[in-house]
Short mmCIF file of C-alpha atoms in Angstrom, two decimals:
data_model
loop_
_atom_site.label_atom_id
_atom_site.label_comp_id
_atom_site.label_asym_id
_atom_site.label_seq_id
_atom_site.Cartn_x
_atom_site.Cartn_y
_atom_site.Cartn_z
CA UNK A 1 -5.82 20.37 -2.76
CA UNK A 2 -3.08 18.21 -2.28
CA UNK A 3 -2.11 14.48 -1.78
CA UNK A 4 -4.02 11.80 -3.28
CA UNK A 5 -7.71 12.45 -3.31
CA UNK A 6 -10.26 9.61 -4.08
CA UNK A 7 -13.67 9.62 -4.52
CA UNK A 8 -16.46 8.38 -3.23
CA UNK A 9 -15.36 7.29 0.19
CA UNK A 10 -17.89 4.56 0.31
CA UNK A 11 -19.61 2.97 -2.08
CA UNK A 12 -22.73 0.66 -1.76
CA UNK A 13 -23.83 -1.31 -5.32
CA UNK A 14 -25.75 -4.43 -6.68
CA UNK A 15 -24.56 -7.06 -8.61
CA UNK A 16 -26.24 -5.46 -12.00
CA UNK A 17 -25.12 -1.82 -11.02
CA UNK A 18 -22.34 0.16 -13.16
CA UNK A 19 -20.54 2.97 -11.17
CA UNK A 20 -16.68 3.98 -11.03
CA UNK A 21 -14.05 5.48 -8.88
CA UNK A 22 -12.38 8.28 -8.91
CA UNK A 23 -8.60 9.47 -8.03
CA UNK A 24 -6.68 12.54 -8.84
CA UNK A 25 -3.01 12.96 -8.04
CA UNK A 26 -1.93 16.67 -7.32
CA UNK A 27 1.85 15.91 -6.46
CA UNK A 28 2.82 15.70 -9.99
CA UNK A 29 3.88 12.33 -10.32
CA UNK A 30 4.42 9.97 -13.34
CA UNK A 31 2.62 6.91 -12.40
CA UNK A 32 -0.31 5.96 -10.37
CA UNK A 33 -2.15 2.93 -9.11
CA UNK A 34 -4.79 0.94 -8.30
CA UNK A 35 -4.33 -1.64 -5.09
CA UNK A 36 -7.19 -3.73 -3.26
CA UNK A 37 -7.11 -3.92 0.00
CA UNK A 38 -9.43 -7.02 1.68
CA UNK A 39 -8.89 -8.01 5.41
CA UNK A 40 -6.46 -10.52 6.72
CA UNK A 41 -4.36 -10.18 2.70
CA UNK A 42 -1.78 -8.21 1.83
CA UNK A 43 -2.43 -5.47 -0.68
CA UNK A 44 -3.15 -6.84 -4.04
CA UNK A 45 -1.96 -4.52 -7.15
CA UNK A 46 -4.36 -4.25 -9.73
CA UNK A 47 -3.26 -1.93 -12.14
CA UNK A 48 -0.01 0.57 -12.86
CA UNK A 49 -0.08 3.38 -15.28
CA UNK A 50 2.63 5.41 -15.78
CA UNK A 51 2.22 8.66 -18.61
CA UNK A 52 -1.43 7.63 -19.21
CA UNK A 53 -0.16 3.83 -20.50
CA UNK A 54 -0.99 0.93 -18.71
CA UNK A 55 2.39 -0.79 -17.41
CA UNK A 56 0.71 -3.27 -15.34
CA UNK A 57 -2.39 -5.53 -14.90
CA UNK A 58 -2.19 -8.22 -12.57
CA UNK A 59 -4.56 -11.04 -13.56
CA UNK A 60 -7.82 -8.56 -12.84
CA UNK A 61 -11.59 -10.07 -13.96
CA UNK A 62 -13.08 -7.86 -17.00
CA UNK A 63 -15.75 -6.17 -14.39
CA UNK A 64 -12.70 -3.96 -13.21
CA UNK A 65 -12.21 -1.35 -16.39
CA UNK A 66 -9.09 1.10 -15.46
CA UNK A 67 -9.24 4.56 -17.14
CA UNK A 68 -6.18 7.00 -17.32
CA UNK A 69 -7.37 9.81 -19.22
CA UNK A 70 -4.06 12.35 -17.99
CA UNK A 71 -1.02 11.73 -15.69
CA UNK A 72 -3.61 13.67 -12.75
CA UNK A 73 -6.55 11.32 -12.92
CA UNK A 74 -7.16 7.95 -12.57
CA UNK A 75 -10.54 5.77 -13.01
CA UNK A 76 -11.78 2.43 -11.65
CA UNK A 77 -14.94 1.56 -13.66
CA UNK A 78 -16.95 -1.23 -11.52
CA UNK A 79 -20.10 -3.20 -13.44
CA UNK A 80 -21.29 -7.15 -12.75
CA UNK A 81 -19.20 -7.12 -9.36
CA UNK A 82 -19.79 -9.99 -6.88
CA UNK A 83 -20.02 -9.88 -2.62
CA UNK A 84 -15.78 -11.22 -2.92
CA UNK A 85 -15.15 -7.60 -4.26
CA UNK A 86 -15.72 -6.11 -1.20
CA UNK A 87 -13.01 -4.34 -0.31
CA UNK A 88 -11.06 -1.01 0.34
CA UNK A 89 -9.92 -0.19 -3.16
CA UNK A 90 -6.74 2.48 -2.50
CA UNK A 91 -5.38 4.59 -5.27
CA UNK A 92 -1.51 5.45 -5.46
CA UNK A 93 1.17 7.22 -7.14
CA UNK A 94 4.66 7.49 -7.37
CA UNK A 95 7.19 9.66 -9.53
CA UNK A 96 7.89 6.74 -11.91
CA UNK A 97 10.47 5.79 -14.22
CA UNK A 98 13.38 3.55 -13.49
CA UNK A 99 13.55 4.69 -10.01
CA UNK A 100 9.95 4.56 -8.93
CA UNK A 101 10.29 5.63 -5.11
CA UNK A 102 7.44 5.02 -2.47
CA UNK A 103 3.82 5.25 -3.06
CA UNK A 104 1.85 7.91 -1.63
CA UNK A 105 -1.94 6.60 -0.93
CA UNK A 106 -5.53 8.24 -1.45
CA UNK A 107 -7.48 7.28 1.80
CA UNK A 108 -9.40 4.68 -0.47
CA UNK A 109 -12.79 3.43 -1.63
CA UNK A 110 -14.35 1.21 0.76
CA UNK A 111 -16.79 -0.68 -1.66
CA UNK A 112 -19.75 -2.91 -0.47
CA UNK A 113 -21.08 -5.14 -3.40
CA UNK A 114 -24.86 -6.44 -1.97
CA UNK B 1 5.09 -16.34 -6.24
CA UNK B 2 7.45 -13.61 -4.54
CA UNK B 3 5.97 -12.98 -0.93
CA UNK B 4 6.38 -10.74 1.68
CA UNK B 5 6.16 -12.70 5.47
CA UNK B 6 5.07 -10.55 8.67
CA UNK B 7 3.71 -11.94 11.90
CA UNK B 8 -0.05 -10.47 12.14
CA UNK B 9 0.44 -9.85 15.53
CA UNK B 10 -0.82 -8.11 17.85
CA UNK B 11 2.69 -7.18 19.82
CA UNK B 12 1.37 -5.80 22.49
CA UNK B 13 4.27 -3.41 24.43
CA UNK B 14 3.82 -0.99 27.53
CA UNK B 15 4.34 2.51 26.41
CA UNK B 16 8.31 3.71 26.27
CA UNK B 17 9.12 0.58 24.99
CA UNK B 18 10.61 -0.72 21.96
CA UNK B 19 8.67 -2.07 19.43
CA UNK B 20 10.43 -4.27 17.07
CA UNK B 21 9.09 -5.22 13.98
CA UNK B 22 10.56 -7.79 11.49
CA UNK B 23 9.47 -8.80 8.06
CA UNK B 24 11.32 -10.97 5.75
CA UNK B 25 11.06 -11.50 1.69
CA UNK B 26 11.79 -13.85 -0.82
CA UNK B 27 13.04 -11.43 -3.88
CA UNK B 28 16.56 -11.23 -4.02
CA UNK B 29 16.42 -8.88 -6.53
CA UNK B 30 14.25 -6.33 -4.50
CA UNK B 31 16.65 -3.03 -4.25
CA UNK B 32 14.03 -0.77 -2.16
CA UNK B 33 12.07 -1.54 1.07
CA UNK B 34 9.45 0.50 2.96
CA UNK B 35 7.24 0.59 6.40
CA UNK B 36 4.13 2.23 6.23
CA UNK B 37 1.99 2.69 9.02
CA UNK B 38 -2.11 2.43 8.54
CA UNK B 39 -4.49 3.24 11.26
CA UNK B 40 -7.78 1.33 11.24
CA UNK B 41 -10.16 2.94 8.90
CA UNK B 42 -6.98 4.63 6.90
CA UNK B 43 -4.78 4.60 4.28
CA UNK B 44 -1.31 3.71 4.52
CA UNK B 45 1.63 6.24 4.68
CA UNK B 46 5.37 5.99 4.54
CA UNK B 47 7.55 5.87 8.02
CA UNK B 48 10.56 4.97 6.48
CA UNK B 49 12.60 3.78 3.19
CA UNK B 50 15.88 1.72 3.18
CA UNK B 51 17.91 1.00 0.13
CA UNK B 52 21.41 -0.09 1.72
CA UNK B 53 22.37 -2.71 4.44
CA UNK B 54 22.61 -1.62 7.80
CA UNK B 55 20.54 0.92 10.01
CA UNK B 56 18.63 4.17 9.02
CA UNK B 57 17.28 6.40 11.88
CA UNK B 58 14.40 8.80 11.79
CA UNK B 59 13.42 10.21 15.12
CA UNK B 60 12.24 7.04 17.23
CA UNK B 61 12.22 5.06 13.91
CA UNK B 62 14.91 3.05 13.08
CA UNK B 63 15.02 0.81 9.82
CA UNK B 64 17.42 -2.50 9.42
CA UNK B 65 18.22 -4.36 6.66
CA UNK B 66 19.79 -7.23 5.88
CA UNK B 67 19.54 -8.67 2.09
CA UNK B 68 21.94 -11.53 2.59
CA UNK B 69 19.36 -12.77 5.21
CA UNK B 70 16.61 -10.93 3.11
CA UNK B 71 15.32 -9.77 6.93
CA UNK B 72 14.12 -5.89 7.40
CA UNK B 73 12.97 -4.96 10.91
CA UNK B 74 11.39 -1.49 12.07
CA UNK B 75 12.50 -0.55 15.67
CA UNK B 76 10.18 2.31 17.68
CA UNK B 77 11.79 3.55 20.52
CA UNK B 78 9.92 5.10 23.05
CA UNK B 79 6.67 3.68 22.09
CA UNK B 80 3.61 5.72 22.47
CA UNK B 81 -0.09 5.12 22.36
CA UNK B 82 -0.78 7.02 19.08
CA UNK B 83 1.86 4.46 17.19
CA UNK B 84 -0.88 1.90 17.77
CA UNK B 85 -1.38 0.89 14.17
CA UNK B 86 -0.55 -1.92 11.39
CA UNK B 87 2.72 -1.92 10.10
CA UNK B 88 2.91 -3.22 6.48
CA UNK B 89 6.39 -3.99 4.65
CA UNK B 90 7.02 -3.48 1.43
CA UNK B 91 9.46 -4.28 -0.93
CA UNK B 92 10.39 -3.37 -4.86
CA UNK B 93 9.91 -6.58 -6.94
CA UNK B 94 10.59 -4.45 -10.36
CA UNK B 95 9.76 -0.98 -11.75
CA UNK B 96 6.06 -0.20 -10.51
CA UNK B 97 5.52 -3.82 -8.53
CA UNK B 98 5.57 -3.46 -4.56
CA UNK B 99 4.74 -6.89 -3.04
CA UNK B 100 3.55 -5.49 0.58
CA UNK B 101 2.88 -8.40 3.64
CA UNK B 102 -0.24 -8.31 5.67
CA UNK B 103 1.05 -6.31 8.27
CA UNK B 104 1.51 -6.37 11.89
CA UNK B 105 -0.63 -5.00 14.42
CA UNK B 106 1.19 -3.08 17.09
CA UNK B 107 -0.48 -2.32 20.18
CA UNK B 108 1.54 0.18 22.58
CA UNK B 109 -0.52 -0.18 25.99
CA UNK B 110 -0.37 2.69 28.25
#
């Protein structure tokens, strides 16, 4: 595999349900992200890791939980989400470090909160 | 609050066209800038990167920037059909933070 591969590619959930996403980086980069994506906004960063540390969190509510276990994989743990959170959630990466270059993109979450 | 401004659009052009695209920003400090193209139902990718003033061509892409006016514009020469997409701008406000606008949707009508 290559690219930026996220999984699942849709995702339907209550209010009360737990579930997370998935993303896995195979281009060997230093730091990857987490971005929202809602209609009619700009992209909205949620979170930055870069080496497995968390660099960045923008404001995010609690019911958003980011895991980085490894440099490859990155986790978006979802529980108590409301209808607002509907949204195309897109994973990213980048080689990091002072000169961070462009993102590369997963083709995203699309996420349905009933 | 350091934004990112593009017209939503649609531009609507007939095919072999130009398309021009403009996008302006409100970080003087930003150092890199980037066009990526997303096609409804898909994930943005990168068309082009600009660090320095003045034009960058790719094939039909061309990038401009200007940082005294803080102004970048994508050109498409030749506009086709299959370049029907949203083009988002994005710039560098710091290590890790790209502040991207909300894109504007080019339609190329054949």
């Amino acid at each position: 595999e290559t690219g930026v591969t996220q999984t699942p590619r849709h995702l339907v959930m209550g209010m009360t349900n737990k579930k997370s996403l998935k993303c896995e980086q195979h281009l060997g980069h230093n730091a990857m992200y987490w971005y929202k994506q809602s209609a009619k906004k700009p992209l909205e960063l949620m979170f930055v890791y870069s080496l497995e540390e968390r660099v960045e969190n923008n404001s995010v509510p609690s019911r958003f939980s980011p895991e980085c276990p490894n440099s490859s994989h990155l986790f978006l743990h979802l529980h108590t989400l409301q209808p607002e959170d509907s949204a195309l959630y897109l994973c990213a990466s980048s080689l990091g470090g002072a000169n961070t270059g462009e993102l590369f993109f997963g083709e995203g979450s699309r996420l349905t909160v009933l | 609050q350091k934004e990112v401004e593009q017209n939503s659009g649609p531009l609507s052009v007939p095919e072999g066209a130009i398309a021009s695209l403009n996008c302006t920003y409100s970080d003087r400090g930003s150092q890199s800038f980037f066009w990526y193209r997303q096609y409804s139902g898909k994930s943005p990718e990168l068309i082009m990167f600009i660090y320095s003033n003045g034009d960058k061509e790719d094939g039909r892409f061309t990038a401009q920037l200007n940082k005294a006016s803080q102004y970048v514009s994508l050109l498409i020469r030749d506009s086709q059909p299959s370049d029907s997409a949203t083009y988002l701008c994005a710039v560098d406000s710091g290590t890790y933070k790209y502040i991207f606008g909300t894109g504007t949707r080019l339609k190329v009508l054949a």
